[in-house]
CSV table of C-alpha atoms in Angstrom, one decimal:
chain,number,residue,atom,x,y,z
A,1,UNK,CA,24.2,-31.3,19.9
A,2,UNK,CA,23.5,-27.8,18.6
A,3,UNK,CA,25.9,-24.9,19.2
A,4,UNK,CA,23.9,-22.5,21.4
A,5,UNK,CA,26.5,-19.7,20.9
A,6,UNK,CA,25.3,-19.2,17.4
A,7,UNK,CA,22.7,-16.5,18.0
A,8,UNK,CA,22.3,-15.7,14.3
A,9,UNK,CA,20.6,-19.0,13.9
A,10,UNK,CA,17.9,-18.1,16.4
A,11,UNK,CA,17.4,-14.6,14.9
A,12,UNK,CA,17.1,-15.7,11.3
A,13,UNK,CA,14.6,-18.5,11.8
A,14,UNK,CA,11.0,-17.7,11.8
A,15,UNK,CA,10.2,-18.8,15.3
A,16,UNK,CA,6.9,-17.3,16.5
A,17,UNK,CA,6.2,-16.9,20.1
A,18,UNK,CA,2.7,-18.5,20.6
A,19,UNK,CA,1.8,-15.5,22.8
A,20,UNK,CA,2.4,-13.2,19.8
A,21,UNK,CA,-0.1,-15.2,17.8
A,22,UNK,CA,-2.7,-15.1,20.6
A,23,UNK,CA,-2.2,-11.3,21.0
A,24,UNK,CA,-2.6,-10.9,17.3
A,25,UNK,CA,-5.8,-12.8,17.2
A,26,UNK,CA,-7.2,-10.9,20.2
A,27,UNK,CA,-6.2,-7.6,18.5
A,28,UNK,CA,-7.8,-8.7,15.3
A,29,UNK,CA,-11.1,-9.3,17.1
A,30,UNK,CA,-10.8,-6.0,19.0
A,31,UNK,CA,-10.2,-4.1,15.8
A,32,UNK,CA,-12.6,-5.8,13.4
A,33,UNK,CA,-15.5,-6.8,15.7
A,34,UNK,CA,-15.5,-4.6,18.8
A,35,UNK,CA,-14.0,-1.4,17.4
A,36,UNK,CA,-11.4,-1.1,20.2
A,37,UNK,CA,-8.7,0.3,18.1
A,38,UNK,CA,-6.5,1.5,20.9
A,39,UNK,CA,-6.7,-1.9,22.7
A,40,UNK,CA,-5.8,-3.6,19.5
A,41,UNK,CA,-2.8,-1.3,19.0
A,42,UNK,CA,-1.5,-2.1,22.5
A,43,UNK,CA,-1.8,-5.9,22.0
A,44,UNK,CA,-0.1,-5.7,18.6
A,45,UNK,CA,2.8,-3.7,20.1
A,46,UNK,CA,3.2,-6.4,22.7
A,47,UNK,CA,3.1,-9.1,20.0
A,48,UNK,CA,5.8,-7.4,18.0
A,49,UNK,CA,7.9,-7.0,21.2
A,50,UNK,CA,7.7,-10.7,21.7
A,51,UNK,CA,8.3,-11.6,18.1
A,52,UNK,CA,9.8,-8.8,16.1
A,53,UNK,CA,9.3,-10.4,12.8
A,54,UNK,CA,5.6,-11.3,13.3
A,55,UNK,CA,4.4,-10.3,9.8
A,56,UNK,CA,0.6,-10.3,10.6
A,57,UNK,CA,1.0,-8.1,13.7
A,58,UNK,CA,3.2,-5.6,11.9
A,59,UNK,CA,0.7,-5.4,9.0
A,60,UNK,CA,-2.3,-4.9,11.3
A,61,UNK,CA,-0.5,-2.4,13.4
A,62,UNK,CA,0.5,-0.5,10.3
A,63,UNK,CA,-3.1,-0.5,9.1
A,64,UNK,CA,-4.2,0.9,12.5
A,65,UNK,CA,-1.6,3.6,12.3
A,66,UNK,CA,-2.7,4.5,8.8
A,67,UNK,CA,-6.4,4.7,9.9
A,68,UNK,CA,-5.5,6.9,12.8
A,69,UNK,CA,-3.6,9.3,10.5
A,70,UNK,CA,0.0,8.3,11.5
A,71,UNK,CA,1.1,7.8,7.9
A,72,UNK,CA,4.8,7.9,8.6
A,73,UNK,CA,4.6,5.3,11.4
A,74,UNK,CA,2.5,3.2,9.1
A,75,UNK,CA,5.0,3.6,6.3
A,76,UNK,CA,7.9,2.5,8.5
A,77,UNK,CA,6.0,-0.6,9.5
A,78,UNK,CA,5.0,-1.4,5.9
A,79,UNK,CA,8.6,-1.1,4.9
A,80,UNK,CA,9.5,-3.5,7.8
A,81,UNK,CA,6.9,-5.9,6.6
A,82,UNK,CA,8.3,-5.6,3.0
A,83,UNK,CA,11.7,-6.6,4.4
A,84,UNK,CA,10.1,-9.7,5.9
A,85,UNK,CA,8.0,-10.7,2.9
A,86,UNK,CA,9.5,-9.6,-0.3
A,87,UNK,CA,7.3,-9.3,-3.4
A,88,UNK,CA,4.0,-9.2,-1.5
A,89,UNK,CA,1.7,-7.0,-3.6
A,90,UNK,CA,-0.4,-6.0,-0.7
A,91,UNK,CA,2.5,-4.6,1.2
A,92,UNK,CA,3.8,-2.8,-1.8
A,93,UNK,CA,0.4,-1.3,-2.4
A,94,UNK,CA,0.2,-0.2,1.2
A,95,UNK,CA,3.6,1.5,0.8
A,96,UNK,CA,2.5,3.2,-2.4
A,97,UNK,CA,-0.7,4.4,-0.6
A,98,UNK,CA,1.4,5.9,2.2
A,99,UNK,CA,3.7,7.7,-0.2
A,100,UNK,CA,0.7,8.9,-2.1
A,101,UNK,CA,-0.8,10.2,1.2
A,102,UNK,CA,2.5,11.9,2.0
A,103,UNK,CA,2.5,13.4,-1.5
A,104,UNK,CA,5.8,11.7,-2.4
A,105,UNK,CA,4.7,11.0,-5.9
A,106,UNK,CA,7.9,9.5,-7.3
A,107,UNK,CA,8.0,6.9,-4.5
A,108,UNK,CA,4.2,6.3,-4.8
A,109,UNK,CA,4.7,5.6,-8.5
A,110,UNK,CA,7.6,3.3,-8.0
A,111,UNK,CA,5.8,1.1,-5.5
A,112,UNK,CA,2.6,1.3,-7.5
A,113,UNK,CA,4.4,-0.1,-10.5
A,114,UNK,CA,6.0,-2.9,-8.4
A,115,UNK,CA,2.7,-3.9,-6.9
A,116,UNK,CA,0.9,-3.8,-10.3
A,117,UNK,CA,3.7,-6.0,-11.8
A,118,UNK,CA,3.1,-8.6,-9.2
A,119,UNK,CA,-0.7,-8.3,-9.0
A,120,UNK,CA,-1.7,-9.2,-12.6
A,121,UNK,CA,-5.4,-8.6,-12.1
A,122,UNK,CA,-5.7,-11.2,-9.3
A,123,UNK,CA,-7.3,-8.8,-6.9
A,124,UNK,CA,-9.7,-6.5,-8.8
A,125,UNK,CA,-10.3,-4.1,-6.0
A,126,UNK,CA,-6.7,-3.6,-5.2
A,127,UNK,CA,-5.9,-3.2,-8.9
A,128,UNK,CA,-8.4,-0.4,-9.3
A,129,UNK,CA,-7.1,1.4,-6.2
A,130,UNK,CA,-3.5,1.1,-7.5
A,131,UNK,CA,-4.5,2.5,-10.9
A,132,UNK,CA,-6.1,5.5,-9.1
A,133,UNK,CA,-3.0,6.1,-7.1
A,134,UNK,CA,-0.8,5.7,-10.1
A,135,UNK,CA,-2.9,8.1,-12.2
A,136,UNK,CA,-3.0,10.7,-9.4
A,137,UNK,CA,0.8,10.5,-8.9
A,138,UNK,CA,1.4,10.9,-12.6
A,139,UNK,CA,-0.9,14.0,-12.7
A,140,UNK,CA,0.9,15.4,-9.7
A,141,UNK,CA,4.2,14.9,-11.5
A,142,UNK,CA,2.6,16.6,-14.5
A,143,UNK,CA,3.1,13.5,-16.6
A,144,UNK,CA,-0.3,13.9,-18.2
A,145,UNK,CA,0.4,11.8,-21.3
A,146,UNK,CA,1.4,8.8,-19.2
A,147,UNK,CA,-1.6,9.3,-16.9
A,148,UNK,CA,-3.9,9.4,-19.9
A,149,UNK,CA,-2.2,6.3,-21.3
A,150,UNK,CA,-2.5,4.4,-18.0
A,151,UNK,CA,-6.2,5.4,-17.8
A,152,UNK,CA,-6.9,4.2,-21.4
A,153,UNK,CA,-5.1,0.9,-20.8
A,154,UNK,CA,-6.9,0.2,-17.6
A,155,UNK,CA,-10.3,1.4,-18.8
A,156,UNK,CA,-11.2,-2.0,-20.3
A,157,UNK,CA,-10.4,-3.8,-17.0
A,158,UNK,CA,-12.0,-1.4,-14.5
A,159,UNK,CA,-15.6,-1.4,-13.4
A,160,UNK,CA,-18.0,1.5,-13.9
A,161,UNK,CA,-17.5,2.8,-10.3
A,162,UNK,CA,-13.7,2.9,-10.6
A,163,UNK,CA,-13.9,4.7,-14.0
A,164,UNK,CA,-16.2,7.3,-12.5
A,165,UNK,CA,-13.9,7.8,-9.6
A,166,UNK,CA,-10.9,8.3,-11.8
A,167,UNK,CA,-12.9,10.6,-14.1
A,168,UNK,CA,-13.7,12.7,-11.1
A,169,UNK,CA,-10.0,12.9,-10.1
A,170,UNK,CA,-8.8,14.9,-13.1
A,171,UNK,CA,-9.8,13.1,-16.2
A,172,UNK,CA,-10.6,16.4,-17.9
A,173,UNK,CA,-7.1,17.8,-17.0
A,174,UNK,CA,-5.5,14.6,-18.5
A,175,UNK,CA,-7.6,14.8,-21.6
A,176,UNK,CA,-6.9,18.6,-22.2
A,177,UNK,CA,-3.2,18.1,-21.8
A,178,UNK,CA,-3.3,15.1,-24.1
A,179,UNK,CA,-5.1,17.1,-26.8
A,180,UNK,CA,-2.8,20.0,-26.4
A,181,UNK,CA,0.2,17.7,-26.8
A,182,UNK,CA,-1.1,16.2,-30.1
A,183,UNK,CA,-2.2,19.6,-31.5
A,184,UNK,CA,1.4,20.9,-31.3
A,185,UNK,CA,0.1,24.2,-29.9
A,186,UNK,CA,1.8,25.9,-27.1
A,187,UNK,CA,0.2,28.1,-24.4
A,188,UNK,CA,1.9,31.5,-24.4
């Protein structure tokens, strides 16, 4: 017979209320197929209330908040998802994207590096987006040499579209600062 007074057992196990899963699937359909974002948001909130550690619901709700422009709410949910599923490169990339959007460049860079360490070119689209976020954060932090180095290292891996996107982001600025650094000239 199990001791029912041990509530930590019930909290730590990954028991999912079936209603949470149904609400998630309905919300997924509402969001992706019917473009009913607010209805999907409501269903996901209900799913999370029923099962607070329902990872899929938390991630989709965070994505909806991000799309709606509620970056801080999305960030809080992504951090919650990260606590549930450690070392998930998608979650870490989402956190980096939120920090980048909030212009918290040090945090964006930190989570970008964590996600890139785990990713290892498995997901090419996510890899190119993370490289863009990393380069932009380095430029914002005025670490032009590191930004240029990151660009040059990733250039062989990236496709033409991603390279053009990064070039439009401030490639000239990185290149000028890199040349200035190696010329040992100083602007007075």
